[in-house]
Coordinates of C-alpha atoms in Angstrom, one line a residue:
Chain T
M1 CA -18.6 10.5 9.4
A2 CA -19.9 10.0 12.8
T3 CA -22.8 7.7 13.0
T4 CA -25.2 7.8 15.9
S5 CA -26.5 4.3 15.5
K6 CA -26.1 1.7 18.3
P7 CA -22.7 0.1 18.7
A8 CA -22.0 -2.6 16.2
P9 CA -22.0 -6.0 17.6
V10 CA -18.5 -7.3 18.4
L11 CA -18.0 -10.1 16.0
F12 CA -14.7 -11.1 17.2
R13 CA -13.2 -10.0 20.4
P14 CA -9.4 -10.2 20.2
A15 CA -8.4 -13.6 21.5
P16 CA -6.2 -13.6 24.6
R17 CA -2.6 -12.9 23.8
L18 CA -1.4 -16.3 24.8
V19 CA -3.9 -18.0 22.4
R20 CA -2.8 -15.8 19.6
H21 CA 0.8 -16.5 20.2
L22 CA 0.2 -20.2 20.3
L23 CA -1.8 -20.1 17.1
L24 CA 0.9 -18.1 15.4
I25 CA 3.6 -20.4 16.6
A26 CA 1.6 -23.4 15.4
F27 CA 1.1 -21.8 12.0
G28 CA 4.8 -20.9 11.8
L29 CA 5.8 -24.4 12.6
F30 CA 3.4 -25.7 9.9
M31 CA 5.0 -23.3 7.4
L32 CA 8.6 -24.2 8.3
Y33 CA 7.8 -27.9 8.7
P34 CA 9.1 -28.8 5.2
L35 CA 12.3 -27.0 5.8
L36 CA 12.9 -28.5 9.2
W37 CA 12.0 -31.9 7.8
M38 CA 14.7 -31.4 5.1
V39 CA 17.3 -30.5 7.8
S40 CA 16.4 -33.5 9.8
S41 CA 16.3 -35.8 6.8
S42 CA 19.8 -34.6 5.8
V43 CA 21.3 -36.1 9.0
K44 CA 19.3 -39.3 9.0
P45 CA 20.6 -42.6 7.6
E46 CA 19.1 -42.9 4.2
E47 CA 16.8 -45.8 4.9
L48 CA 15.1 -44.0 7.7
I49 CA 14.2 -40.8 5.8
F50 CA 10.9 -42.0 4.5
R51 CA 10.0 -44.2 7.3
E52 CA 10.1 -41.5 10.0
P53 CA 7.9 -38.6 9.3
G54 CA 8.9 -37.0 12.6
L55 CA 11.5 -34.3 12.9
V56 CA 13.7 -35.8 15.6
P57 CA 16.1 -38.2 14.0
G58 CA 16.3 -41.6 15.6
E59 CA 19.9 -41.8 14.5
V60 CA 22.2 -39.1 13.4
T61 CA 24.9 -39.4 10.7
A62 CA 27.0 -37.1 8.7
E63 CA 27.3 -39.6 5.9
N64 CA 24.8 -37.8 3.6
Y65 CA 27.0 -34.7 3.8
S66 CA 30.2 -36.5 2.9
R67 CA 28.6 -38.5 0.1
G68 CA 26.8 -35.5 -1.3
W69 CA 29.9 -33.4 -1.2
D70 CA 31.7 -35.7 -3.6
A71 CA 28.8 -36.9 -5.6
L72 CA 29.6 -34.9 -8.8
K73 CA 32.7 -34.4 -10.9
H74 CA 34.1 -31.7 -8.6
S75 CA 33.6 -31.4 -4.9
F76 CA 30.6 -29.3 -3.8
G77 CA 33.0 -26.7 -2.4
Y78 CA 34.1 -26.1 -6.0
Y79 CA 30.5 -25.2 -7.0
L80 CA 30.1 -23.1 -3.9
W81 CA 33.1 -21.1 -5.0
N82 CA 31.7 -20.6 -8.5
S83 CA 28.5 -19.3 -7.0
A84 CA 30.3 -17.1 -4.6
L85 CA 32.4 -15.6 -7.3
I86 CA 29.4 -14.8 -9.5
T87 CA 27.3 -13.6 -6.6
G88 CA 30.1 -11.4 -5.2
L89 CA 30.7 -9.8 -8.6
A90 CA 27.0 -9.2 -9.1
V91 CA 26.7 -7.5 -5.8
V92 CA 29.7 -5.2 -6.6
G93 CA 28.3 -4.5 -10.0
N94 CA 24.8 -3.6 -8.8
L95 CA 26.2 -1.4 -6.0
V96 CA 28.4 0.6 -8.3
A97 CA 26.2 0.9 -11.4
C98 CA 22.9 1.4 -9.7
S99 CA 24.1 4.0 -7.2
L100 CA 25.7 6.0 -9.9
A101 CA 22.5 6.0 -11.9
A102 CA 20.3 6.7 -8.9
Y103 CA 22.4 9.8 -8.0
A104 CA 21.8 11.2 -11.4
F105 CA 18.1 10.6 -11.3
A106 CA 17.7 11.8 -7.8
R107 CA 19.9 14.9 -7.8
L108 CA 20.9 16.1 -11.2
D109 CA 19.0 17.9 -13.9
F110 CA 19.4 17.0 -17.5
P111 CA 17.4 17.0 -20.7
L112 CA 14.8 14.2 -21.1
K113 CA 15.2 13.2 -17.5
K114 CA 11.6 12.3 -17.1
V115 CA 11.6 10.2 -20.2
W116 CA 14.6 8.2 -19.2
F117 CA 13.2 7.8 -15.7
A118 CA 10.0 6.4 -17.2
V119 CA 12.1 4.1 -19.4
M120 CA 13.9 2.9 -16.3
L121 CA 10.7 2.2 -14.4
G122 CA 9.3 0.4 -17.4
S123 CA 12.3 -1.8 -17.6
I124 CA 11.6 -3.1 -14.1
M125 CA 8.3 -4.5 -15.4
L126 CA 9.8 -6.0 -18.5
P127 CA 9.7 -9.8 -18.6
H128 CA 13.3 -11.1 -18.9
H129 CA 12.1 -13.6 -21.5
V130 CA 11.6 -10.9 -24.1
T131 CA 15.3 -10.2 -24.2
V132 CA 16.8 -13.6 -23.4
V133 CA 16.9 -15.1 -26.9
P134 CA 18.8 -12.2 -28.6
Q135 CA 21.0 -11.9 -25.5
Y136 CA 21.9 -15.5 -25.8
I137 CA 22.7 -15.1 -29.5
M138 CA 24.8 -12.0 -28.7
F139 CA 26.7 -13.6 -25.9
A140 CA 27.2 -16.7 -28.0
K141 CA 28.8 -14.5 -30.7
F142 CA 31.1 -13.0 -28.1
D143 CA 32.0 -16.5 -27.2
W144 CA 30.8 -15.9 -23.7
I145 CA 28.9 -19.1 -23.2
N146 CA 30.3 -21.1 -20.3
T147 CA 31.9 -18.0 -18.9
I148 CA 30.7 -15.9 -16.0
W149 CA 30.4 -12.8 -18.2
P150 CA 26.8 -13.1 -19.4
I151 CA 25.7 -13.2 -15.7
V152 CA 28.1 -10.6 -14.3
V153 CA 28.5 -7.9 -17.0
P154 CA 24.8 -6.9 -17.1
K155 CA 25.0 -6.2 -13.4
F156 CA 27.8 -3.7 -14.0
L157 CA 25.5 -2.0 -16.5
A158 CA 22.7 -1.5 -14.0
T159 CA 20.2 -3.8 -15.7
D160 CA 18.6 -4.5 -12.4
A161 CA 16.8 -1.3 -12.5
F162 CA 14.8 -2.2 -9.5
F163 CA 17.7 -1.2 -7.4
I164 CA 18.1 2.2 -9.2
F165 CA 14.6 2.9 -8.2
L166 CA 15.1 1.8 -4.6
M167 CA 18.1 4.1 -4.3
V168 CA 16.4 7.0 -6.0
Q169 CA 13.6 6.7 -3.4
F170 CA 16.2 6.7 -0.7
I171 CA 18.3 9.6 -1.9
R172 CA 15.3 11.7 -2.3
T173 CA 14.7 11.5 1.5
L174 CA 18.2 13.0 2.2
P175 CA 18.2 16.8 2.7
R176 CA 19.2 18.8 -0.3
E177 CA 21.1 21.2 2.0
L178 CA 23.8 18.5 2.2
D179 CA 24.6 18.8 -1.5
E180 CA 24.4 22.6 -1.3
A181 CA 26.9 22.7 1.6
A182 CA 29.2 20.4 -0.3
A183 CA 28.9 22.6 -3.4
I184 CA 29.8 25.7 -1.3
D185 CA 32.8 23.8 -0.2
G186 CA 33.8 23.4 -3.8
A187 CA 32.9 19.8 -4.1
G188 CA 31.9 18.7 -7.6
H189 CA 29.2 16.1 -8.3
W190 CA 31.6 13.2 -8.0
R191 CA 32.8 14.3 -4.6
T192 CA 29.3 15.1 -3.4
F193 CA 28.3 11.6 -4.5
V194 CA 31.2 9.7 -3.0
Q195 CA 31.7 11.7 0.2
V196 CA 28.3 12.9 1.1
I197 CA 25.5 10.8 -0.5
L198 CA 27.1 7.4 -0.5
P199 CA 27.9 7.2 3.2
L200 CA 24.4 8.2 4.0
C201 CA 23.0 5.6 1.6
V202 CA 24.4 2.6 3.6
P203 CA 20.9 1.3 4.4
A204 CA 19.9 1.3 0.7
L205 CA 23.2 -0.1 -0.3
A206 CA 22.9 -2.9 2.2
T207 CA 19.4 -3.7 1.0
T208 CA 20.7 -3.8 -2.6
A209 CA 23.6 -6.0 -1.6
I210 CA 21.5 -8.5 0.3
F211 CA 18.7 -8.8 -2.3
T212 CA 21.3 -9.1 -5.1
F213 CA 23.1 -11.8 -3.2
I214 CA 20.0 -13.8 -2.6
W215 CA 18.5 -13.4 -6.0
T216 CA 21.7 -14.2 -7.8
W217 CA 22.5 -17.1 -5.6
N218 CA 19.1 -18.5 -6.2
D219 CA 18.9 -17.7 -9.9
F220 CA 18.6 -20.9 -11.8
F221 CA 17.3 -19.7 -15.2
T222 CA 20.3 -17.7 -16.3
Q223 CA 23.0 -19.9 -14.8
N224 CA 21.4 -23.0 -16.2
L225 CA 21.3 -21.3 -19.6
Y226 CA 24.9 -20.0 -19.8
L227 CA 26.8 -22.5 -17.6
T228 CA 26.5 -25.9 -19.0
D229 CA 30.0 -27.2 -18.9
S230 CA 30.5 -29.5 -15.9
D231 CA 33.5 -27.4 -14.9
N232 CA 31.5 -24.2 -14.6
L233 CA 28.4 -25.2 -12.7
T234 CA 27.1 -23.0 -9.9
V235 CA 25.3 -24.4 -6.9
P236 CA 21.7 -24.4 -8.3
V237 CA 22.8 -26.0 -11.6
A238 CA 25.0 -28.5 -9.8
L239 CA 22.0 -29.5 -7.6
R240 CA 19.9 -30.0 -10.7
H241 CA 22.6 -32.2 -12.3
F242 CA 22.9 -34.1 -9.1
M243 CA 19.1 -34.7 -9.0
D244 CA 19.0 -35.8 -12.7
S245 CA 22.0 -38.1 -12.3
S246 CA 20.9 -39.8 -9.1
G247 CA 17.3 -40.2 -10.3
D248 CA 15.0 -41.0 -7.4
S249 CA 17.7 -42.5 -5.3
S250 CA 20.2 -40.9 -2.9
W251 CA 17.8 -38.3 -1.5
G252 CA 19.8 -38.1 1.7
P253 CA 22.9 -36.6 0.0
L254 CA 20.7 -34.5 -2.2
F255 CA 19.0 -33.0 0.8
A256 CA 22.3 -32.5 2.5
M257 CA 23.6 -30.5 -0.4
S258 CA 20.3 -28.6 -0.6
I259 CA 20.8 -27.5 3.0
V260 CA 24.4 -26.5 2.2
S261 CA 23.1 -24.5 -0.8
L262 CA 20.6 -22.6 1.4
G263 CA 23.1 -21.9 4.1
P264 CA 24.5 -18.7 2.7
I265 CA 21.0 -17.3 1.9
F266 CA 20.0 -18.1 5.5
G267 CA 23.1 -16.4 6.8
F268 CA 22.4 -13.2 4.7
F269 CA 18.8 -13.3 5.8
L270 CA 19.7 -13.3 9.4
A271 CA 22.3 -10.7 9.1
G272 CA 20.3 -8.4 6.9
Q273 CA 16.8 -8.9 8.1
K274 CA 16.3 -5.3 9.1
Y275 CA 17.3 -4.1 5.6
L276 CA 15.3 -6.7 3.8
V277 CA 12.2 -5.6 5.5
R278 CA 12.9 -2.0 5.0
G279 CA 13.7 -2.6 1.4
M280 CA 10.5 -4.4 0.8
A281 CA 8.6 -1.7 2.5
T282 CA 10.1 1.3 0.8
T283 CA 9.7 0.0 -2.7
G284 CA 6.1 -0.8 -1.9
F285 CA 5.0 2.8 -2.1
K286 CA 5.9 6.4 -1.2
Chain R
M1 CA 41.0 17.9 0.2
T2 CA 38.9 17.5 3.3
L3 CA 35.4 18.8 3.6
S4 CA 34.8 21.9 5.6
P5 CA 33.4 21.6 9.1
V6 CA 30.0 22.5 8.0
T7 CA 29.5 19.6 5.6
A8 CA 31.4 17.2 7.8
R9 CA 29.1 18.0 10.7
T10 CA 26.0 17.6 8.7
A11 CA 27.0 14.3 7.1
K12 CA 26.6 11.8 9.8
A13 CA 28.6 9.0 8.3
P14 CA 32.4 9.1 8.4
V15 CA 34.0 11.0 5.5
R16 CA 35.7 8.7 3.1
P17 CA 39.5 9.0 2.6
P18 CA 40.4 11.4 -0.3
E19 CA 41.4 8.6 -2.7
A20 CA 37.8 7.4 -2.7
A21 CA 36.9 10.8 -4.2
G22 CA 38.4 9.5 -7.4
A23 CA 41.1 11.0 -9.5
R24 CA 38.6 11.5 -12.3
R25 CA 35.9 13.9 -11.7
P26 CA 33.6 15.5 -14.2
G27 CA 34.9 18.9 -15.2
R28 CA 32.7 21.7 -14.1
R29 CA 32.2 25.0 -15.8
R30 CA 31.0 27.6 -13.3
S31 CA 29.6 29.7 -16.1
S32 CA 27.1 27.1 -17.2
R33 CA 25.8 25.1 -14.3
S34 CA 23.2 23.3 -16.2
R35 CA 25.6 22.2 -18.8
S36 CA 27.9 20.8 -16.2
Q37 CA 25.0 19.0 -14.6
T38 CA 24.0 17.5 -17.9
R39 CA 27.5 16.3 -18.5
A40 CA 27.8 14.9 -15.0
A41 CA 24.4 13.2 -15.3
Y42 CA 25.4 11.4 -18.5
L43 CA 28.7 10.3 -17.0
F44 CA 26.8 8.9 -13.9
L45 CA 24.3 7.3 -16.2
A46 CA 26.8 5.9 -18.7
P47 CA 26.8 2.3 -17.4
W48 CA 23.1 2.3 -17.3
F49 CA 22.7 3.7 -20.8
L50 CA 25.1 1.2 -22.1
G51 CA 23.1 -1.6 -20.4
L52 CA 19.8 -0.1 -21.6
F53 CA 20.8 -0.1 -25.2
A54 CA 23.0 -3.2 -25.4
I55 CA 21.3 -5.5 -23.0
T56 CA 17.7 -4.3 -22.9
L57 CA 16.4 -2.1 -25.8
G58 CA 18.6 -3.6 -28.5
P59 CA 17.6 -7.2 -27.7
I60 CA 13.9 -6.1 -27.5
I61 CA 14.1 -4.9 -31.1
A62 CA 16.1 -7.9 -32.1
S63 CA 13.7 -10.3 -30.5
L64 CA 10.8 -8.6 -32.4
Y65 CA 12.6 -9.1 -35.6
L66 CA 13.6 -12.7 -34.8
S67 CA 10.0 -13.5 -34.1
F68 CA 9.2 -13.1 -37.8
T69 CA 12.0 -15.5 -38.8
D70 CA 12.7 -19.2 -38.3
Y71 CA 16.1 -18.4 -36.8
S72 CA 17.9 -21.2 -35.0
I73 CA 21.4 -20.8 -33.7
L74 CA 22.4 -23.5 -36.1
S75 CA 21.3 -21.7 -39.3
E76 CA 20.6 -18.2 -40.3
G77 CA 16.9 -17.5 -40.2
R78 CA 14.5 -16.8 -43.1
W79 CA 11.8 -14.2 -42.9
V80 CA 8.5 -16.1 -42.4
G81 CA 6.2 -13.3 -41.6
L82 CA 3.5 -14.1 -39.1
D83 CA 4.0 -17.9 -39.4
N84 CA 5.3 -18.3 -35.9
Y85 CA 2.3 -16.5 -34.3
E86 CA -0.1 -18.3 -36.5
R87 CA 1.4 -21.6 -35.6
M88 CA 1.1 -20.9 -31.9
F89 CA -2.6 -20.3 -32.0
T90 CA -3.7 -22.7 -34.6
E91 CA -1.3 -25.7 -34.7
D92 CA 0.6 -25.8 -31.5
D93 CA -1.5 -27.6 -28.9
R94 CA 1.3 -27.5 -26.4
F95 CA 1.5 -23.7 -26.6
L96 CA -2.2 -23.5 -25.8
T97 CA -1.7 -26.0 -23.0
S98 CA 1.1 -23.9 -21.5
L99 CA -1.1 -20.8 -21.6
K100 CA -3.9 -22.7 -19.8
V101 CA -1.6 -24.1 -17.2
T102 CA 0.0 -20.7 -16.5
A103 CA -3.4 -19.0 -16.4
T104 CA -4.7 -21.5 -13.9
Y105 CA -1.6 -21.1 -11.8
V106 CA -1.9 -17.3 -11.7
V107 CA -5.6 -17.1 -11.2
V108 CA -5.6 -19.6 -8.4
S109 CA -2.4 -18.9 -6.6
V110 CA -2.1 -15.1 -6.6
P111 CA -5.4 -14.4 -4.8
L112 CA -4.8 -17.2 -2.3
Q113 CA -1.3 -15.9 -1.7
L114 CA -2.5 -12.3 -1.2
A115 CA -5.3 -13.4 1.1
F116 CA -2.8 -15.3 3.3
A117 CA -0.5 -12.3 3.2
L118 CA -3.2 -9.9 4.3
A119 CA -4.6 -12.1 7.0
L120 CA -1.2 -12.7 8.6
A121 CA -0.4 -9.0 8.3
L122 CA -3.6 -8.1 10.1
V123 CA -2.9 -10.6 12.9
L124 CA 0.7 -9.4 13.3
D125 CA -0.2 -5.7 13.2
K126 CA -2.2 -5.9 16.4
G127 CA 0.6 -4.8 18.7
L128 CA 1.8 -8.3 19.3
R129 CA 5.1 -8.9 21.0
G130 CA 7.7 -10.7 19.0
L131 CA 6.6 -9.2 15.7
P132 CA 10.1 -9.3 14.1
F133 CA 10.4 -13.0 15.0
Y134 CA 7.1 -13.9 13.4
R135 CA 7.7 -11.7 10.4
S136 CA 11.0 -13.5 9.8
V137 CA 9.4 -16.9 10.1
F138 CA 6.7 -16.1 7.5
Y139 CA 9.0 -14.2 5.3
L140 CA 11.8 -16.8 5.1
P141 CA 9.9 -19.1 2.6
S142 CA 9.5 -16.3 0.1
L143 CA 13.3 -15.9 0.0
L144 CA 13.9 -19.6 -0.5
G145 CA 10.9 -20.5 -2.6
G146 CA 12.6 -19.8 -5.9
S147 CA 15.6 -21.9 -5.2
V148 CA 16.4 -25.3 -6.7
A149 CA 16.8 -26.7 -3.2
I150 CA 13.2 -26.0 -2.3
S151 CA 11.9 -27.3 -5.6
I152 CA 13.8 -30.5 -5.0
L153 CA 12.2 -30.7 -1.5
W154 CA 8.8 -30.1 -3.0
R155 CA 9.2 -32.9 -5.4
K156 CA 9.9 -35.2 -2.6
I157 CA 7.3 -33.9 -0.1
F158 CA 4.6 -34.5 -2.7
G159 CA 6.1 -37.7 -4.0
T160 CA 4.6 -41.2 -3.5
D161 CA 6.5 -41.8 -0.3
G162 CA 6.7 -38.1 0.8
I163 CA 5.6 -36.6 4.0
V164 CA 2.2 -35.5 2.7
N165 CA 1.3 -39.1 2.2
S166 CA 2.8 -40.0 5.6
F167 CA 0.5 -37.4 7.2
L168 CA -2.6 -38.6 5.2
G169 CA -1.7 -42.1 6.3
L170 CA -2.1 -41.1 9.9
F171 CA -5.8 -40.3 9.1
G172 CA -6.2 -43.5 7.1
Y173 CA -6.1 -42.0 3.7
E174 CA -4.3 -43.9 0.9
G175 CA -1.9 -41.3 -0.5
Q176 CA -0.9 -40.9 -4.1
G177 CA 2.1 -39.5 -6.1
W178 CA 0.9 -35.9 -6.2
V179 CA 3.7 -34.7 -8.5
T180 CA 3.4 -37.7 -10.8
S181 CA -0.3 -37.4 -11.3
P182 CA -1.5 -35.0 -14.1
D183 CA -4.5 -34.1 -12.0
T184 CA -2.6 -32.8 -9.0
A185 CA 0.9 -31.8 -10.1
L186 CA 0.0 -28.2 -10.9
W187 CA -1.6 -27.9 -7.5
T188 CA 1.6 -28.8 -5.7
L189 CA 3.2 -25.8 -7.4
I190 CA 0.3 -23.6 -6.4
V191 CA 0.8 -24.7 -2.8
L192 CA 4.5 -23.8 -3.2
H193 CA 3.5 -20.4 -4.5
V194 CA 1.0 -19.7 -1.7
W195 CA 3.7 -20.8 0.8
T196 CA 5.8 -17.8 -0.3
F197 CA 3.2 -15.2 0.9
G198 CA 5.8 -13.5 3.1
A199 CA 7.0 -10.9 0.6
P200 CA 3.5 -9.3 0.0
M201 CA 2.8 -9.7 3.8
V202 CA 5.8 -7.5 4.6
I203 CA 4.4 -4.9 2.2
F204 CA 1.0 -5.1 3.8
L205 CA 2.5 -4.7 7.2
A206 CA 4.2 -1.5 6.1
G207 CA 0.9 -0.3 4.6
L208 CA -1.0 -0.9 7.8
R209 CA 1.6 1.2 9.6
Q210 CA 0.6 4.1 7.4
I211 CA -3.0 4.2 8.5
P212 CA -3.5 6.9 11.1
Q213 CA -4.4 5.5 14.5
S214 CA -6.7 8.5 15.0
L215 CA -9.2 7.0 12.5
Y216 CA -9.6 3.9 14.6
E217 CA -10.0 5.9 17.7
A218 CA -12.7 8.1 16.1
A219 CA -14.4 4.9 14.9
S220 CA -14.2 3.5 18.4
V221 CA -15.9 6.6 19.8
D222 CA -18.6 6.1 17.3
G223 CA -19.0 2.5 18.5
A224 CA -17.6 0.7 15.5
G225 CA -16.6 -2.9 16.2
P226 CA -13.5 -4.6 14.8
W227 CA -15.3 -5.9 11.6
R228 CA -16.7 -2.5 10.9
K229 CA -13.3 -0.8 11.4
F230 CA -11.8 -3.3 9.1
R231 CA -14.4 -2.8 6.4
S232 CA -14.6 0.9 6.6
I233 CA -11.0 2.0 7.5
T234 CA -8.4 -0.7 7.0
L235 CA -9.6 -2.2 3.7
P236 CA -10.3 1.0 1.8
L237 CA -7.0 2.6 3.0
L238 CA -5.1 -0.5 2.1
T239 CA -6.5 -0.8 -1.5
P240 CA -3.5 0.9 -3.0
I241 CA -1.2 -1.6 -1.4
I242 CA -3.4 -4.5 -2.4
F243 CA -3.4 -3.2 -5.9
F244 CA 0.4 -2.8 -5.9
N245 CA 0.9 -6.4 -4.6
L246 CA -1.6 -7.7 -7.2
V247 CA 0.1 -6.1 -10.1
L248 CA 3.5 -7.3 -8.9
E249 CA 2.5 -10.8 -8.2
V250 CA 0.7 -11.3 -11.4
I251 CA 3.7 -10.2 -13.4
K252 CA 6.0 -12.3 -11.3
S253 CA 4.0 -15.5 -11.3
F254 CA 3.5 -15.4 -15.1
Q255 CA 7.2 -15.7 -15.3
S256 CA 7.6 -18.6 -12.8
F257 CA 10.1 -21.2 -14.1
T258 CA 12.4 -22.9 -11.7
Q259 CA 9.8 -24.7 -9.6
A260 CA 8.1 -26.3 -12.6
F261 CA 11.4 -27.1 -14.3
I262 CA 12.7 -28.9 -11.2
V263 CA 9.5 -30.6 -10.1
S264 CA 8.9 -31.9 -13.6
G265 CA 12.5 -32.7 -14.5
G266 CA 12.5 -30.0 -17.2
T267 CA 9.6 -31.6 -19.2
G268 CA 6.5 -29.8 -17.8
G269 CA 5.1 -33.2 -17.2
P270 CA 3.3 -35.4 -16.3
V271 CA 1.3 -35.0 -19.5
D272 CA 2.2 -31.3 -19.8
S273 CA 0.2 -30.6 -16.6
T274 CA 3.0 -28.3 -15.3
L275 CA 4.1 -26.9 -18.7
F276 CA 4.5 -23.3 -17.6
Y277 CA 4.7 -20.8 -20.4
T278 CA 8.3 -19.9 -19.7
L279 CA 9.3 -23.5 -19.5
Y280 CA 7.8 -24.2 -22.9
L281 CA 9.5 -21.1 -24.2
Y282 CA 12.8 -22.3 -22.8
N283 CA 12.4 -25.7 -24.3
K284 CA 11.5 -24.2 -27.7
G285 CA 14.4 -21.8 -27.8
F286 CA 17.2 -23.6 -26.1
K287 CA 16.3 -27.3 -26.5
D288 CA 14.8 -27.4 -29.9
Y289 CA 16.7 -24.3 -31.0
E290 CA 13.6 -22.8 -32.5
M291 CA 14.7 -19.4 -31.4
G292 CA 12.5 -17.4 -33.8
Y293 CA 9.5 -19.2 -32.4
A294 CA 10.7 -18.6 -28.8
A295 CA 11.1 -14.9 -29.5
G296 CA 7.6 -14.8 -30.8
M297 CA 6.4 -16.5 -27.6
A298 CA 8.2 -13.9 -25.6
W299 CA 6.4 -11.2 -27.4
V300 CA 3.0 -12.9 -26.7
L301 CA 4.1 -13.0 -23.1
L302 CA 4.9 -9.3 -23.1
F303 CA 1.6 -8.6 -24.7
I304 CA -0.3 -10.7 -22.1
I305 CA 1.5 -9.1 -19.2
A306 CA 1.0 -5.6 -20.6
V307 CA -2.7 -6.2 -21.2
L308 CA -3.2 -7.7 -17.7
T309 CA -1.4 -4.8 -16.1
G310 CA -3.4 -2.4 -18.1
V311 CA -6.6 -4.1 -17.2
N312 CA -5.5 -4.0 -13.6
F313 CA -4.8 -0.3 -13.7
F314 CA -8.2 0.3 -15.4
M315 CA -10.1 -1.8 -12.9
S316 CA -8.2 -0.1 -10.1
R317 CA -10.2 3.1 -10.7
F318 CA -13.3 1.3 -9.4
W319 CA -11.9 -0.1 -6.2
V320 CA -8.6 1.5 -5.3
F321 CA -9.0 4.4 -2.9
Y322 CA -6.3 7.0 -2.8
G323 CA -7.6 9.0 0.1
D324 CA -6.9 12.7 0.2
D325 CA -4.4 13.0 -2.6
K326 CA -7.0 12.4 -5.3

């Protein structure tokens, strides 16, 4: 309500633009300093890494990269391929399974819909650790340990319910008239889904693909659990083995391979920034 | 098999080639629209249902059962009743330590992280040029923070000869091995968590967008200063978002694993100072093969998270403001 009291004292007048930009840039540099330091350390000769705290390398070498690349049983490219395979399949799985389920929740009527929807939401909150022990036993009985199946198959079964929710939210914003027009044209639910809804869902699908990529690429817990044979390691698990085997030496090669492991995430981040931000924001509320 | 002009015009995106329409489509019966919808819905939901029962609900029940046994993958389990739970709270000091470590981590790092997120969101919201650039810079760490690479980096930054000590050296402080000292190791992980404030910040930014500009204009007319506007408009209207971030981050941080695993080399050391709950659970289940015990721990975790979320929801009645829709 309107108050008629005297104007409140100005506690902080907005600082001049330039000052704010400078402060933000300084803070940003401070935030990114560890990352930049790792990049710079990865191209420094090993003996300089801990003697120069500065970012600009006094001497540049690619030796860390070549040594790191061949440090383990297989070349690092081999582990990158393992990660790429798992991540690629996970992305496809999540896109297919979650969009199917989302269409049903957003557009179709069926008995117990509200109950199942609540179950789906509940499963987002469920800590993974509650299911991991029996899952491990089950996958061990299937003889799936040291295969990609325990990681990939659940994605094709829409267990990342977060993305179902994200797509339901998105599909709900699309006008219903589209479905009705399609129905008048004689399209069934399948055709409506594939030809009308899916093409319009590209932003939500892109968000799903990017988040799935980054989360799966980064996921250490599951991959470390199921992929223990040295022929199956993915990038995060390989890095961990590298660290364990080299002890506190060879930080240069370790940093170099860490940078390599972050490369794809960084690439997806740059390419999909818009979708990442939108994805974060739409799941936040509405 | 092409769509009529009406639909094609309304749908902005290019129409997919006919083969994408799939050879198999759920049969429809014109007579009973609802029955055909139900059938279609269950077909669309089939993968999800399979996953729900086989990968989620089934294992939940199995894990509850296992928690009353001494199952290890090496031998069939015996029913031991509540022994596992009793052991956790009366005999297992490491279990209690892991609870304490995790609680400290959550209680300290989540509020700090949210405070940073909100502060930066407020600064960035003020019509500053280059918002996408700054947003990316601050968001990037939260995408990378869970990776093994960053945990390795952290282990080195806070190591004896890491850059933190190099910096302190500039000011004449004698550094120490932060990750190798039981007094400070947990704090390095807290710093890592706070560093990833970008994700909640993006959600705050989206929330700030939703606040009608007219409210601020009206307040200006009434002579309200920036602090007053923040306290009387921004903060109350943002409480649902604060609440959302709080619930999410508490749930997430209770399950942190990778950082502690890598920084401590899988042990939770030094002297169990970084023995996160999930790290201990992992060690019990998959190193010691005490899977029944680990399943019991998972149920205690579920219980804790459920209670905390419940408490959060209950408390929210006293401070979360839903504006007109309540």
